[in-house]
XYZ file of C-alpha atoms in Angstrom:
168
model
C -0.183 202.777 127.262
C 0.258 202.353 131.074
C -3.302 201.088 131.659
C -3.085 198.710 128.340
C 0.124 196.910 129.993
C -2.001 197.079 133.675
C -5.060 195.337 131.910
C -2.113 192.677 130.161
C -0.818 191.828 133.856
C -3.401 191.495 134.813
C -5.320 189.224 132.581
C -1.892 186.795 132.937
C -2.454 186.714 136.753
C -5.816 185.454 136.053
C -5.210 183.164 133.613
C -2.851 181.604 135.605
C -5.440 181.257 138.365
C -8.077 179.862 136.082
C -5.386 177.174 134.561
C -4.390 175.984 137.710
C -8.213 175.845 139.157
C -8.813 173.770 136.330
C -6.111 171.394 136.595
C -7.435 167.987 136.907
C -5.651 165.432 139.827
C -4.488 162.128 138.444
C -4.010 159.346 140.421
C -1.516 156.362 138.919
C -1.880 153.087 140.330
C 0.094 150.406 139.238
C -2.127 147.051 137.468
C 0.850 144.455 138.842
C 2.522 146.091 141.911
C 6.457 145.914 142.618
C 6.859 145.191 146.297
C 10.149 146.388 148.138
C 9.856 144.626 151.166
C 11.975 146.877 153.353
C 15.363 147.519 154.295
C 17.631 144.731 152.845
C 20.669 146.575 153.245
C 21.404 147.459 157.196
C 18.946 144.871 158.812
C 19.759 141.718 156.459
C 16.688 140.554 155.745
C 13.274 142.304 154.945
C 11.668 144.283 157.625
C 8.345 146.234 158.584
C 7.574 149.133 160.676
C 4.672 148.683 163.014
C 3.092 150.484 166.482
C 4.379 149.105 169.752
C 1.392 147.150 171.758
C 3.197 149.147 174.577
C 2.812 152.564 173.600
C -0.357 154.796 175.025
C -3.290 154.895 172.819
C -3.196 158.538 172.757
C 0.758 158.483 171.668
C -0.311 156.056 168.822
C -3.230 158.383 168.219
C -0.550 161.779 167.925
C 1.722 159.447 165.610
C -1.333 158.004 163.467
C -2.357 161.797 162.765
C 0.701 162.817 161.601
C 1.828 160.260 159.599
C -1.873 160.194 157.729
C -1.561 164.308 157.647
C 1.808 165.885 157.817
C 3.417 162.148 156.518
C 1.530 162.034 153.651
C 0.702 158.540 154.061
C -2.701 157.396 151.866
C -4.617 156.094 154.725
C -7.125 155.491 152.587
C -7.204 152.053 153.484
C -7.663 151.689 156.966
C -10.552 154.028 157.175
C -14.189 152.126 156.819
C -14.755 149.647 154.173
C -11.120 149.519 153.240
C -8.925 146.435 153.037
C -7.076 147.132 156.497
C -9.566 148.690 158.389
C -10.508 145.151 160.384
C -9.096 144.891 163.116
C -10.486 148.491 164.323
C -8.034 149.106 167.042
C -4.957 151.892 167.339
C -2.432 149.377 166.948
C -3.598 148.358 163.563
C -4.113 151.171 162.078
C -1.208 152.677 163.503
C 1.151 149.374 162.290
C -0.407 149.942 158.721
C 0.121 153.708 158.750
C 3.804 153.582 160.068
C 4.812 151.094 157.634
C 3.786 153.009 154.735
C 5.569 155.820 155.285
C 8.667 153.906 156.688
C 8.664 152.050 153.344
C 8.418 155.378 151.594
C 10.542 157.040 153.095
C 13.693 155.154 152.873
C 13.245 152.449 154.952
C 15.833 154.280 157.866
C 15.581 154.077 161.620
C 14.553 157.350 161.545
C 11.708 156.631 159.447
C 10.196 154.622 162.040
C 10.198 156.339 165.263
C 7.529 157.658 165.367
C 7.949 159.218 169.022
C 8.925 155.985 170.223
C 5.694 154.459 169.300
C 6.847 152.035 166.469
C 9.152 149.507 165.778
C 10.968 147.145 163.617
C 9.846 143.576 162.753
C 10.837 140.821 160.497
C 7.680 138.991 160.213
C 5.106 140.518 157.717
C 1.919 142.144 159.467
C -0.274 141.769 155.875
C -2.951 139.454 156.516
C -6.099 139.026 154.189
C -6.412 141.750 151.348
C -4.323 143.467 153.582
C -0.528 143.892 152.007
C 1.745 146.087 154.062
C 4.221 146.360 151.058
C 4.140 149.775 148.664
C 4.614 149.177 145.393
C 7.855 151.067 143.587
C 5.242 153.468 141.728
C 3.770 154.796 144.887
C 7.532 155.038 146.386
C 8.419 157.222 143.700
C 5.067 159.299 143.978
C 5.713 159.976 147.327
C 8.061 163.108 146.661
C 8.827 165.595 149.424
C 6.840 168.815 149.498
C 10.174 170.844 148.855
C 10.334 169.517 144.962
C 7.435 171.262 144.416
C 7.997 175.165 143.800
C 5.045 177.345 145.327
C 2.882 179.067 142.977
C 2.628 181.947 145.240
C 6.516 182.910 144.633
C 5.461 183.146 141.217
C 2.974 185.506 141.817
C 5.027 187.403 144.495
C 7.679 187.749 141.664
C 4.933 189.529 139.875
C 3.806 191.675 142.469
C 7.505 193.021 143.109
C 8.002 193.846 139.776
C 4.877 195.864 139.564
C 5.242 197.525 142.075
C 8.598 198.390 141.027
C 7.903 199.335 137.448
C 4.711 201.631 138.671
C 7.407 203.338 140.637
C 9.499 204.345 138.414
């Protein structure tokens, strides 16, 4: 009986590893974006969050990292052959970067410090095909990381009460 409930445990824990392996990743993009052009609210008027020209290339180089890593910004965009990528310099980048997760992230002052690297503007960077508004979809789809409940505790939920059912 003991080994028939082992074998059932165990074939659960894999099934849950082989549903979630499978899983396929959707991306949503909006056909007719909704662009919030910033902060209305505290700043009357719309503003953007771009890089300082002053700041050190390797400070704008730190911020750029994190904001397309840790951030969670889709920087997509101003890597090769993407609609911001011209100009190729820090700044740009940087700017385009910044804004996007400014704009996702609640449009604060806090949301664009960036180390001291960015600031605020009134006057829109977007030039050409490229638009430094997010649309209202992508706002939304930017959740933090702490909505989403681990899969592991799951599992270590499990594990505990294995181990303390196979004591007793």
């Amino acid at each position: 009986m003991r080994n028939q409930l082992w074998i059932f445990l165990f074939s659960l824990l894999l099934l849950n590893f082989v549903s979630q392996a499978t899983r396929p990743v959707i991306t949503i993009r909006p056909e007719s974006p909704v662009r919030p052009q910033g902060n209305t609210t505290f700043l009357d008027g719309t503003t953007w969050c771009v890089a300082r020209p002053s700041a050190s290339q390797a400070e704008l180089q730190r911020a750029l990292d994190w904001a397309c890593g840790i951030g969670r910004v889709d920087c997509s965009v101003i890597e090769r052959r993407g609609d911001c990528y011209e100009p190729d310099t820090i700044v740009s980048h940087a700017s385009f970067a910044f804004n996007a997760y400014y704009q996702s992230n609640g449009n604060n002052l806090i949301a664009c410090y960036f180390g001291g690297t960015a600031t605020l503007t009134k006057i829109n960077p977007s030039y050409g095909k490229c638009s430094y508004d997010v649309s209202k979809s992508e706002v939304a789809a930017a959740r933090s990381l702490s909505q989403y409940k681990p899969r592991w505790l799951r599992l270590m939920y499990i594990g505990v009460l294995l181990f303390l059912w196979r004591r007793s």
